[in-house]
């Protein structure tokens, strides 16, 4: 088979800080971006990932290594519960139990690296943080300043009354 022996090939991924991460090719190519770069340039050269910090790349690699052996289930949309543990595996729920800043960096990295299951998981975590909350609670959760005047806010609520009616 063409894929046999692929896992013994190691790729060198370079973080934004130029830290080198040696990763199995079959794990690294869960990223469509890395897969395309390998197809274009081969495996001999380091693969620069200037948009991904070392701490974030380390978490991404952890996710890919786990899910190479344990393919993730599709996440049902819309989320049926604000409790992420009712929607995804325990491992995935624990994986995204991180500081908000790291969570948002993981979203950006998953998008940049084109790892759809990781993007879905991290976005589902944010969705679970929003589900069932009022606009004021969401602002507090994400430290968002309300820059609407009372009149503007009343107008927006009136225009979007239909989405709060269910």
XYZ file of N, CA and C in Angstrom:
498
model
N 0.829 -1.199 0.000
C 0.000 0.000 0.000
C 0.867 1.255 0.000
N 0.326 2.323 -0.544
C 1.085 3.570 -0.658
C 1.322 4.223 0.709
N 0.396 4.035 1.677
C 0.516 4.687 2.975
C 1.411 3.939 3.953
N 1.769 2.704 3.651
C 2.585 1.930 4.573
C 3.946 2.588 4.781
N 4.389 2.612 6.041
C 5.698 3.172 6.351
C 5.719 4.679 6.447
N 4.602 5.325 6.157
C 4.534 6.786 6.189
C 4.787 7.346 7.590
N 4.304 6.623 8.615
C 4.402 7.145 9.974
C 5.846 7.219 10.463
N 6.761 6.450 9.861
C 8.148 6.505 10.304
C 8.863 7.749 9.769
N 8.278 8.405 8.768
C 8.859 9.639 8.242
C 8.509 10.770 9.205
N 9.535 11.505 9.624
C 9.320 12.605 10.564
C 9.426 13.941 9.823
N 8.512 14.839 10.124
C 8.538 16.187 9.559
C 8.984 17.150 10.653
N 9.656 18.207 10.241
C 10.066 19.246 11.180
C 9.182 20.465 10.950
N 8.346 20.757 11.943
C 7.469 21.920 11.883
C 8.101 23.046 12.689
N 8.137 24.234 12.105
C 8.722 25.404 12.771
C 7.615 26.335 13.251
N 7.623 26.621 14.554
C 6.636 27.535 15.118
C 7.005 28.978 14.775
N 6.154 29.904 15.180
C 6.408 31.335 14.958
C 7.728 31.774 15.597
N 8.096 31.131 16.713
C 9.344 31.478 17.400
C 10.534 30.680 16.868
N 10.320 29.933 15.784
C 11.332 29.062 15.173
C 11.717 27.862 16.036
N 10.831 27.473 16.961
C 11.029 26.227 17.701
C 10.706 25.086 16.742
N 11.510 24.012 16.803
C 11.324 22.875 15.899
C 10.556 21.777 16.619
N 9.506 21.268 15.960
C 8.722 20.146 16.469
C 8.842 19.013 15.462
N 9.412 17.888 15.891
C 9.498 16.720 15.011
C 8.225 15.914 15.190
N 7.512 15.724 14.081
C 6.196 15.089 14.126
C 6.105 14.042 13.027
N 5.437 12.937 13.355
C 5.216 11.886 12.372
C 4.430 12.461 11.194
N 4.801 12.072 9.982
C 4.157 12.629 8.797
C 2.653 12.389 8.794
N 2.216 11.171 9.161
C 0.777 10.897 9.123
C 0.007 11.729 10.153
N 0.671 12.163 11.210
C 0.051 13.039 12.207
C 0.032 14.478 11.683
N 1.184 14.941 11.202
C 1.302 16.328 10.726
C 0.396 16.607 9.529
N 0.190 15.590 8.688
C -0.620 15.819 7.487
C -2.124 15.734 7.760
N -2.501 15.659 9.038
C -3.912 15.877 9.373
C -4.247 17.341 9.073
N -3.202 18.172 9.037
C -3.343 19.565 8.617
C -3.295 19.585 7.088
N -4.345 20.093 6.481
C -4.387 20.179 5.015
C -3.272 21.093 4.498
N -2.954 22.154 5.261
C -1.878 23.066 4.874
C -0.544 22.314 4.820
N -0.226 21.571 5.878
C 1.029 20.812 5.919
C 1.029 19.754 4.825
N -0.091 19.087 4.651
C -0.203 18.053 3.602
C 0.120 18.644 2.231
N -0.451 19.798 1.936
C -0.196 20.458 0.649
C 1.271 20.874 0.521
N 1.865 21.359 1.606
C 3.271 21.776 1.567
C 4.181 20.569 1.330
N 3.853 19.433 1.938
C 4.637 18.203 1.747
C 4.509 17.726 0.300
N 3.292 17.781 -0.235
C 3.079 17.361 -1.627
C 3.839 18.269 -2.596
N 3.923 19.558 -2.267
C 4.607 20.515 -3.144
C 6.127 20.466 -3.008
N 6.632 20.351 -1.769
C 8.069 20.502 -1.521
C 8.768 19.267 -0.978
N 8.008 18.235 -0.645
C 8.633 17.043 -0.072
C 8.821 17.181 1.426
N 9.509 16.183 2.006
C 9.647 16.134 3.465
C 11.029 16.527 3.960
N 11.945 16.844 3.074
C 13.331 17.113 3.481
C 13.487 18.449 4.214
N 12.685 19.442 3.822
C 12.848 20.775 4.399
C 11.961 20.977 5.625
N 12.394 21.897 6.505
C 11.556 22.297 7.626
C 10.305 22.973 7.069
N 9.196 22.814 7.780
C 7.940 23.418 7.335
C 7.632 24.591 8.257
N 7.779 25.823 7.746
C 7.538 26.996 8.596
C 6.044 27.256 8.787
N 5.662 27.488 10.040
C 4.279 27.826 10.370
C 4.301 29.137 11.160
N 4.564 30.254 10.456
C 4.798 31.538 11.123
C 3.591 32.080 11.882
N 2.401 31.559 11.617
C 1.205 32.070 12.290
C 0.850 31.287 13.547
N 1.688 30.303 13.929
C 1.353 29.451 15.067
C 2.476 29.490 16.107
N 2.133 29.969 17.313
C 3.106 30.027 18.403
C 3.419 28.607 18.890
N 4.591 28.452 19.491
C 5.060 27.144 19.961
C 4.068 26.487 20.927
N 3.559 27.236 21.898
C 2.615 26.680 22.879
C 1.368 26.142 22.179
N 0.895 26.865 21.185
C -0.310 26.477 20.461
C -0.008 25.274 19.554
N 1.127 25.309 18.875
C 1.510 24.198 17.995
C 1.645 22.908 18.799
N 2.177 23.004 19.990
C 2.307 21.838 20.861
C 0.937 21.233 21.155
N -0.061 22.071 21.449
C -1.430 21.593 21.701
C -2.044 20.996 20.436
N -1.805 21.624 19.292
C -2.330 21.117 18.018
C -1.753 19.720 17.744
N -0.460 19.550 17.976
C 0.184 18.253 17.750
C -0.396 17.203 18.701
N -0.624 17.603 19.954
C -1.246 16.694 20.935
C -2.605 16.215 20.410
N -3.405 17.152 19.903
C -4.726 16.816 19.353
C -4.589 15.841 18.169
N -3.692 16.165 17.248
C -3.528 15.334 16.042
C -3.011 13.936 16.384
N -2.086 13.848 17.326
C -1.561 12.520 17.720
C -2.673 11.672 18.312
N -3.472 12.253 19.182
C -4.563 11.495 19.801
C -5.579 11.053 18.742
N -5.967 12.004 17.886
C -7.033 11.702 16.925
C -6.564 10.933 15.693
N -5.255 10.773 15.522
C -4.771 9.894 14.450
C -5.185 8.466 14.785
N -5.067 8.110 16.061
C -5.430 6.766 16.514
C -6.916 6.659 16.887
N -7.539 7.784 17.205
C -8.948 7.808 17.646
C -9.696 8.870 16.847
N -10.121 8.542 15.626
C -10.777 9.570 14.793
C -11.958 10.223 15.519
N -12.031 11.557 15.460
C -13.107 12.253 16.173
C -14.454 12.055 15.496
N -15.495 11.981 16.314
C -16.854 11.894 15.771
C -17.271 13.289 15.302
N -18.155 13.325 14.330
C -18.700 14.596 13.842
C -19.462 15.271 14.990
N -19.292 16.565 15.153
C -19.994 17.302 16.208
C -21.333 17.762 15.653
N -22.390 17.376 16.360
C -23.747 17.713 15.933
C -23.973 19.223 16.043
N -24.531 19.807 14.975
C -24.803 21.244 14.975
C -26.280 21.458 14.662
N -26.942 22.359 15.338
C -26.463 23.155 16.461
C -26.247 22.274 17.699
N -25.465 22.783 18.642
C -25.197 22.028 19.866
C -26.507 21.743 20.588
N -26.655 20.512 21.059
C -27.887 20.157 21.772
C -27.814 20.533 23.246
N -26.605 20.879 23.715
C -26.429 21.202 25.128
C -25.303 22.215 25.303
N -25.418 23.024 26.360
C -24.339 23.950 26.694
C -23.210 23.210 27.412
N -23.489 21.971 27.843
C -22.469 21.136 28.482
C -21.743 20.365 27.385
N -20.517 20.777 27.080
C -19.761 20.183 25.975
C -19.551 18.683 26.169
N -19.497 18.222 27.425
C -19.291 16.794 27.715
C -20.442 15.927 27.210
N -21.610 16.539 26.975
C -22.754 15.799 26.432
C -22.697 15.745 24.905
N -21.748 16.483 24.309
C -21.695 16.619 22.854
C -20.465 15.950 22.244
N -19.342 15.979 22.964
C -18.084 15.421 22.455
C -17.511 14.427 23.466
N -16.450 13.734 23.070
C -15.807 12.765 23.965
C -15.199 13.477 25.178
N -14.979 12.715 26.233
C -14.364 13.263 27.440
C -12.987 13.836 27.119
N -12.216 13.123 26.286
C -10.875 13.600 25.937
C -10.964 14.966 25.250
N -11.887 15.101 24.290
C -12.035 16.375 23.581
C -12.495 17.490 24.525
N -13.448 17.179 25.398
C -13.937 18.190 26.346
C -12.804 18.645 27.257
N -11.986 17.706 27.733
C -10.836 18.068 28.568
C -9.807 18.879 27.775
N -9.605 18.511 26.512
C -8.611 19.178 25.662
C -8.894 20.674 25.521
N -10.159 21.055 25.394
C -10.506 22.474 25.198
C -10.828 23.193 26.509
N -10.553 22.532 27.636
C -10.717 23.173 28.936
C -9.448 23.967 29.221
N -9.304 25.098 28.525
C -8.098 25.920 28.587
C -8.488 27.385 28.784
N -7.490 28.222 29.046
C -7.727 29.663 29.149
C -8.332 30.170 27.842
N -9.168 31.203 27.955
C -9.818 31.771 26.766
C -8.820 32.174 25.687
N -7.736 32.805 26.084
C -6.749 33.270 25.105
C -6.191 32.101 24.292
N -5.847 31.001 24.976
C -5.332 29.818 24.277
C -6.413 29.212 23.392
N -7.649 29.187 23.873
C -8.755 28.654 23.069
C -8.880 29.425 21.751
N -8.829 30.750 21.828
C -8.959 31.548 20.604
C -7.742 31.373 19.696
N -6.554 31.198 20.278
C -5.363 30.925 19.460
C -5.463 29.549 18.793
N -6.071 28.592 19.487
C -6.291 27.260 18.880
C -7.268 27.350 17.704
N -8.285 28.192 17.839
C -9.233 28.398 16.730
C -8.488 28.965 15.522
N -7.675 29.988 15.758
C -6.920 30.599 14.660
C -5.950 29.596 14.032
N -5.271 28.802 14.875
C -4.315 27.809 14.367
C -5.036 26.722 13.572
N -6.162 26.237 14.084
C -6.917 25.186 13.388
C -7.393 25.692 12.031
N -7.794 26.952 11.980
C -8.231 27.544 10.721
C -7.052 27.688 9.757
N -5.940 28.237 10.246
C -4.746 28.445 9.420
C -4.187 27.110 8.919
N -4.109 26.131 9.819
C -3.543 24.828 9.463
C -4.539 23.947 8.705
N -5.783 24.389 8.659
C -6.846 23.661 7.970
C -7.017 22.255 8.553
N -7.356 22.235 9.855
C -7.670 20.982 10.551
C -9.130 21.104 10.983
N -10.041 20.683 10.118
C -11.468 20.903 10.332
C -11.998 20.330 11.650
N -11.655 19.096 12.027
C -12.205 18.587 13.294
C -11.773 19.412 14.511
N -10.552 19.930 14.498
C -10.089 20.773 15.606
C -10.798 22.122 15.577
N -11.002 22.671 14.393
C -11.744 23.924 14.266
C -13.179 23.740 14.771
N -13.806 22.629 14.384
C -15.169 22.346 14.848
C -15.220 22.223 16.368
N -14.245 21.526 16.947
C -14.218 21.324 18.400
C -14.034 22.646 19.137
N -13.074 23.448 18.722
C -12.803 24.702 19.425
C -13.968 25.689 19.271
N -14.576 25.703 18.097
C -15.748 26.575 17.899
C -16.943 26.069 18.715
N -17.077 24.740 18.834
C -18.150 24.168 19.660
C -17.959 24.570 21.117
N -16.712 24.640 21.568
C -16.431 25.076 22.946
C -16.919 26.511 23.143
N -16.605 27.388 22.189
C -17.064 28.780 22.289
C -18.598 28.823 22.242
N -19.193 28.043 21.350
C -20.657 28.004 21.254
C -21.274 27.549 22.579
N -20.639 26.573 23.239
C -21.163 26.091 24.525
C -21.045 27.174 25.610
N -20.077 28.054 25.463
C -19.904 29.150 26.422
C -20.961 30.235 26.217
N -21.553 30.269 25.031
C -22.546 31.290 24.675
C -23.975 30.771 24.855
N -24.173 29.486 24.589
C -25.518 28.887 24.552
C -26.316 29.176 25.827
N -27.505 29.711 25.626
C -28.422 29.954 26.729
C -28.127 31.193 27.567
N -27.184 32.011 27.137
C -26.823 33.202 27.907
C -27.454 34.455 27.306
N -27.645 35.429 28.161
C -28.149 36.722 27.700
C -26.980 37.487 27.081
N -27.283 38.517 26.296
C -26.197 39.336 25.738
C -25.271 39.891 26.832
N -25.843 40.274 27.971
C -25.026 40.827 29.061
C -24.074 39.758 29.613
N -24.580 38.523 29.790
C -23.735 37.431 30.289
C -22.619 37.110 29.288
N -22.940 37.144 28.008
C -21.932 36.883 26.969
C -20.859 37.967 27.004
N -21.274 39.219 27.163
C -20.298 40.321 27.246
C -19.351 40.108 28.424
N -19.907 39.694 29.573
C -19.063 39.451 30.757
C -18.106 38.283 30.501
N -18.604 37.213 29.905
C -17.784 36.021 29.648
C -16.579 36.356 28.780
N -16.802 37.168 27.757
C -15.743 37.461 26.782
C -15.145 38.861 26.922
N -15.467 39.553 28.016
C -14.955 40.909 28.259
C -15.214 41.842 27.077
N -16.458 41.856 26.631
C -16.853 42.705 25.499
C -17.524 43.956 26.052
N -17.050 45.109 25.620
C -17.628 46.373 26.056
C -18.871 46.661 25.208
N -19.960 47.021 25.885
C -21.186 47.392 25.179
C -21.051 48.834 24.725
N -20.878 49.020 23.419
C -20.705 50.387 22.913
C -21.972 50.926 22.250
N -23.109 50.259 22.486
C -24.388 50.766 21.990
C -24.940 51.801 22.970
N -25.582 52.838 22.445
C -26.356 53.730 23.299
C -27.634 52.957 23.650
N -28.346 53.350 24.707
C -29.604 52.658 25.038
C -30.590 52.656 23.863
N -30.602 53.728 23.077
C -31.515 53.809 21.928
C -31.114 52.794 20.852
N -29.789 52.710 20.572
C -29.306 51.750 19.563
C -29.593 50.316 20.004
N -29.379 50.040 21.279
C -29.621 48.690 21.790
C -31.107 48.343 21.674
N -31.971 49.285 22.006
C -33.414 49.046 21.891
C -33.796 48.775 20.441
N -33.204 49.506 19.515
C -33.490 49.311 18.095
C -33.041 47.922 17.628
N -31.844 47.501 18.020
C -31.335 46.181 17.635
C -32.222 45.084 18.215
N -32.628 45.239 19.488
C -33.504 44.238 20.112
C -34.844 44.154 19.373
N -35.357 45.304 18.979
C -36.644 45.333 18.254
C -36.503 44.642 16.892
N -35.421 44.953 16.177
C -35.203 44.369 14.847
C -34.972 42.858 14.904
N -34.467 42.374 16.043
C -34.123 40.948 16.160
C -34.996 40.199 17.153
N -36.184 40.782 17.437
C -37.107 40.170 18.401
C -37.470 38.751 17.970
N -37.548 38.526 16.669
C -37.942 37.227 16.127
C -37.023 36.095 16.592
N -35.738 36.375 16.797
C -34.812 35.282 17.152
C -34.836 34.940 18.631
N -35.522 35.744 19.438
C -35.631 35.451 20.860
C -36.990 34.847 21.188
N -37.844 34.646 20.184
C -39.219 34.213 20.416
C -39.394 32.716 20.573
N -38.343 31.897 20.420
C -38.578 30.456 20.513
C -38.346 29.902 21.879
